[in-house]
Coordinates of C-alpha atoms in Angstrom, one line a residue:
M17 CA 96.4 -15.2 -25.6
Q18 CA 93.9 -18.0 -25.5
N19 CA 93.3 -20.1 -28.5
A20 CA 90.0 -19.4 -30.2
V21 CA 87.4 -22.1 -30.1
P22 CA 86.8 -23.4 -33.6
D23 CA 83.4 -23.2 -35.1
P24 CA 81.5 -26.5 -35.3
S25 CA 81.9 -28.1 -38.7
P26 CA 78.8 -28.5 -40.9
A27 CA 79.0 -32.2 -40.3
I28 CA 78.8 -31.7 -36.5
D29 CA 75.9 -29.3 -37.0
A30 CA 74.0 -31.8 -39.1
L31 CA 74.7 -34.6 -36.6
A32 CA 73.4 -32.5 -33.7
S33 CA 70.3 -31.6 -35.7
R34 CA 69.5 -35.2 -36.5
S35 CA 70.1 -36.2 -32.8
A36 CA 67.7 -33.4 -31.6
A37 CA 65.1 -34.4 -34.2
R38 CA 65.3 -38.0 -33.1
G39 CA 64.8 -37.0 -29.5
L40 CA 61.9 -34.8 -30.4
E41 CA 60.3 -37.6 -32.5
R42 CA 60.6 -40.0 -29.6
R43 CA 59.0 -37.6 -27.2
R44 CA 56.2 -37.0 -29.7
A45 CA 55.6 -40.7 -30.0
V46 CA 55.5 -41.2 -26.3
Y47 CA 53.1 -38.2 -25.9
A48 CA 50.8 -39.5 -28.7
D49 CA 50.7 -43.0 -27.1
E50 CA 49.8 -41.5 -23.7
V51 CA 47.0 -39.4 -25.3
R52 CA 45.7 -42.4 -27.2
R53 CA 45.6 -44.5 -24.0
L54 CA 43.9 -41.8 -22.0
V55 CA 41.2 -41.3 -24.7
Q56 CA 40.6 -45.0 -25.1
A57 CA 40.4 -45.6 -21.4
S58 CA 37.9 -42.7 -21.1
F59 CA 35.8 -44.0 -24.0
E60 CA 35.6 -47.4 -22.4
L61 CA 34.7 -46.1 -19.0
I62 CA 32.1 -43.8 -20.4
R63 CA 30.6 -46.6 -22.5
D64 CA 30.5 -49.0 -19.6
R65 CA 29.2 -46.5 -17.0
G66 CA 26.7 -44.7 -19.3
D67 CA 27.8 -41.2 -18.2
L68 CA 30.5 -38.6 -18.7
E69 CA 31.7 -38.6 -15.1
P70 CA 34.6 -41.0 -14.7
R71 CA 37.1 -39.7 -12.2
V72 CA 40.6 -38.7 -13.3
G73 CA 41.9 -41.4 -11.0
E74 CA 39.8 -44.1 -12.7
I75 CA 40.9 -42.9 -16.1
V76 CA 44.6 -42.9 -15.4
R77 CA 44.4 -46.4 -13.7
A78 CA 42.5 -47.8 -16.7
A79 CA 45.2 -46.2 -19.0
G80 CA 48.1 -47.5 -16.9
L81 CA 49.4 -44.0 -16.5
S82 CA 49.8 -41.4 -13.7
N83 CA 48.0 -38.2 -12.7
Q84 CA 51.2 -36.4 -13.8
A85 CA 50.9 -37.9 -17.3
F86 CA 47.2 -36.8 -17.4
Y87 CA 47.8 -33.2 -16.5
K88 CA 50.8 -33.0 -18.9
H89 CA 48.2 -33.3 -21.8
F90 CA 44.9 -32.0 -20.4
R91 CA 44.1 -29.1 -18.1
S92 CA 40.9 -30.8 -16.9
K93 CA 38.8 -33.9 -17.3
D94 CA 36.3 -31.9 -19.4
E95 CA 39.2 -31.1 -21.8
L96 CA 39.8 -34.8 -22.2
L97 CA 36.1 -35.5 -22.7
L98 CA 36.1 -33.0 -25.5
T99 CA 39.0 -34.9 -27.1
V100 CA 37.0 -38.1 -26.7
L101 CA 34.0 -36.5 -28.4
T102 CA 36.2 -35.1 -31.2
E103 CA 37.7 -38.5 -31.9
G104 CA 34.2 -40.1 -31.8
V105 CA 32.9 -37.6 -34.4
R106 CA 36.0 -38.2 -36.6
V107 CA 35.2 -42.0 -36.6
L108 CA 31.5 -41.4 -37.3
A109 CA 32.3 -38.9 -40.1
S110 CA 34.6 -41.5 -41.7
Y111 CA 32.0 -44.2 -41.4
L112 CA 29.3 -41.9 -43.0
E113 CA 31.7 -40.9 -45.8
H114 CA 32.4 -44.6 -46.5
R115 CA 28.7 -45.4 -46.7
M116 CA 28.0 -42.4 -48.9
D117 CA 30.9 -43.2 -51.3
A118 CA 29.4 -46.7 -51.9
V119 CA 26.4 -45.2 -53.7
E120 CA 26.1 -43.0 -56.8
S121 CA 23.2 -40.6 -56.7
A122 CA 22.9 -37.6 -54.4
P123 CA 19.5 -38.8 -52.8
A124 CA 21.1 -42.2 -52.2
K125 CA 24.0 -40.5 -50.4
I126 CA 21.7 -38.5 -48.2
R127 CA 19.8 -41.7 -47.3
E128 CA 23.1 -43.3 -46.3
W129 CA 24.0 -40.3 -44.2
L130 CA 20.6 -40.4 -42.5
S131 CA 20.7 -44.2 -41.9
G132 CA 24.2 -44.0 -40.5
V133 CA 23.3 -41.3 -38.1
L134 CA 20.1 -42.9 -36.9
E135 CA 21.8 -46.2 -36.3
Q136 CA 23.4 -44.5 -33.3
A137 CA 20.1 -44.9 -31.5
L138 CA 19.0 -48.2 -33.1
H139 CA 21.9 -50.6 -32.3
P140 CA 22.6 -51.4 -28.6
E141 CA 26.4 -51.2 -28.9
A142 CA 26.3 -47.9 -30.8
A143 CA 23.7 -46.5 -28.5
S144 CA 25.7 -47.3 -25.4
A145 CA 28.8 -45.5 -26.8
T146 CA 26.8 -42.5 -28.0
R147 CA 24.3 -42.0 -25.2
P148 CA 26.6 -40.2 -22.7
F149 CA 27.6 -37.6 -25.3
A150 CA 24.0 -37.2 -26.5
V151 CA 22.7 -36.6 -23.0
S152 CA 25.5 -34.3 -22.1
R153 CA 25.8 -32.4 -25.3
A154 CA 24.5 -29.1 -23.8
R155 CA 27.1 -29.2 -21.0
L156 CA 29.9 -29.8 -23.4
A157 CA 28.6 -27.1 -25.8
E158 CA 28.5 -24.6 -22.9
L159 CA 32.1 -25.4 -21.9
F160 CA 33.5 -25.6 -25.4
P161 CA 31.1 -23.9 -27.8
S162 CA 33.4 -23.4 -30.8
E163 CA 34.8 -26.9 -30.6
V164 CA 31.4 -28.6 -30.3
E165 CA 30.2 -26.5 -33.2
D166 CA 33.2 -27.6 -35.3
C167 CA 32.4 -31.3 -34.6
E168 CA 28.8 -30.8 -35.7
R169 CA 29.9 -28.8 -38.8
Q170 CA 32.1 -31.8 -39.7
L171 CA 29.2 -34.1 -39.9
A172 CA 26.8 -31.6 -41.5
A173 CA 29.3 -30.8 -44.2
L174 CA 28.9 -34.3 -45.7
L175 CA 25.1 -33.8 -45.8
H176 CA 25.6 -30.3 -47.3
G177 CA 27.8 -31.6 -50.1
A178 CA 25.3 -34.3 -51.0
I179 CA 22.4 -31.9 -51.2
E180 CA 24.5 -29.5 -53.2
A181 CA 25.3 -32.3 -55.7
G182 CA 21.6 -33.1 -55.9
V183 CA 20.8 -29.5 -56.8
A184 CA 23.5 -29.5 -59.5
S185 CA 22.3 -32.7 -61.0
G186 CA 18.6 -31.7 -60.9
E187 CA 17.7 -34.6 -58.6
L188 CA 16.9 -32.1 -55.8
A189 CA 16.4 -29.1 -57.9
A190 CA 14.4 -27.1 -55.4
A191 CA 16.6 -27.8 -52.3
D192 CA 18.5 -25.1 -50.5
P193 CA 21.8 -26.8 -49.5
E194 CA 22.7 -24.5 -46.7
R195 CA 19.3 -24.3 -44.9
D196 CA 18.2 -27.8 -45.8
A197 CA 21.4 -29.4 -44.5
E198 CA 21.0 -27.6 -41.2
T199 CA 17.3 -28.6 -41.0
V200 CA 17.9 -32.3 -41.8
Y201 CA 20.9 -32.4 -39.5
N202 CA 18.9 -31.0 -36.6
L203 CA 16.1 -33.3 -37.3
A204 CA 18.3 -36.4 -37.4
M205 CA 20.5 -35.5 -34.4
G206 CA 17.6 -34.3 -32.4
W207 CA 15.8 -37.6 -32.9
V208 CA 18.9 -39.5 -31.9
Q209 CA 19.4 -37.4 -28.8
R210 CA 15.8 -37.8 -27.7
Q211 CA 15.8 -41.5 -28.3
L212 CA 19.0 -42.0 -26.3
A213 CA 17.7 -39.8 -23.4
R214 CA 14.6 -41.9 -22.8
P215 CA 14.7 -43.6 -19.4
E216 CA 14.0 -47.0 -21.0
A217 CA 16.5 -46.5 -23.9
E218 CA 19.0 -49.1 -22.6
L219 CA 16.4 -51.8 -22.5
A220 CA 14.3 -50.8 -25.5
P221 CA 16.2 -49.4 -28.5
A222 CA 14.6 -46.9 -30.8
S223 CA 12.1 -48.1 -33.3
P224 CA 13.4 -48.9 -36.8
D225 CA 10.0 -48.0 -38.2
D226 CA 10.3 -44.5 -36.6
A227 CA 13.7 -44.1 -38.1
A228 CA 12.5 -45.2 -41.6
H229 CA 9.6 -42.7 -41.3
L230 CA 12.0 -39.9 -40.5
I231 CA 14.2 -40.7 -43.5
E232 CA 11.2 -40.7 -45.8
F233 CA 10.0 -37.4 -44.3
A234 CA 13.4 -35.8 -44.8
M235 CA 13.7 -37.1 -48.4
H236 CA 10.2 -35.8 -49.3
G237 CA 11.1 -32.4 -48.0
L238 CA 14.4 -32.3 -50.0
A239 CA 12.7 -33.5 -53.2
R240 CA 10.0 -30.9 -53.1
G241 CA 9.2 -29.8 -56.7
S242 CA 11.6 -32.4 -58.0
G243 CA 9.3 -35.4 -58.3
P244 CA 9.1 -38.4 -55.9
P245 CA 12.0 -39.1 -53.5
Q246 CA 14.8 -41.1 -55.1
G247 CA 17.8 -43.1 -53.9
R248 CA 16.0 -46.1 -52.5

């Protein structure tokens, strides 16, 4: 009769679990680093080339990785470009939120949101980074409709919250947070996309006077029935 194999002790079980967890954590760290490198390389190539068409070979070379590493994380180049867009939106949303947090009134927060968004077409460095995505938005939205919608909702939510606060405080008593946030978002983003799509956009940035006019126009619309626009 063979001797029975003893069950592992609780101490051995715990050691094995910790070892497995450490191995998993190391793999996660490696994977996260590879994704960061691929996203950063893609962003830099897109910014420098001015379009969304870097080849996979160019991306992996710039990232110092291999095609195998690329396809371990992304099924296609478009899927990587969606990740680049998502990261760019996250950074922009954080920037807008920081600007809005620096002022008190709801109208001032809305002005900061508008100014921060319109800057994407006013400053050469921001414009060069934003132009490829602005020009190719329709293609990305066709390929990844729900994901692109989620990105846009993330930015619009900051605007919606500020308008809602303005209604609650009486500063924008007649505003409709849902519809007005969508309208102002479309106005601002549409302007940015049109400005960046101009053939001469790389040589002649958008006009600050036009941006200021858009901001005043939007603020007058939001302040309807509430007195003159505030938050200067």
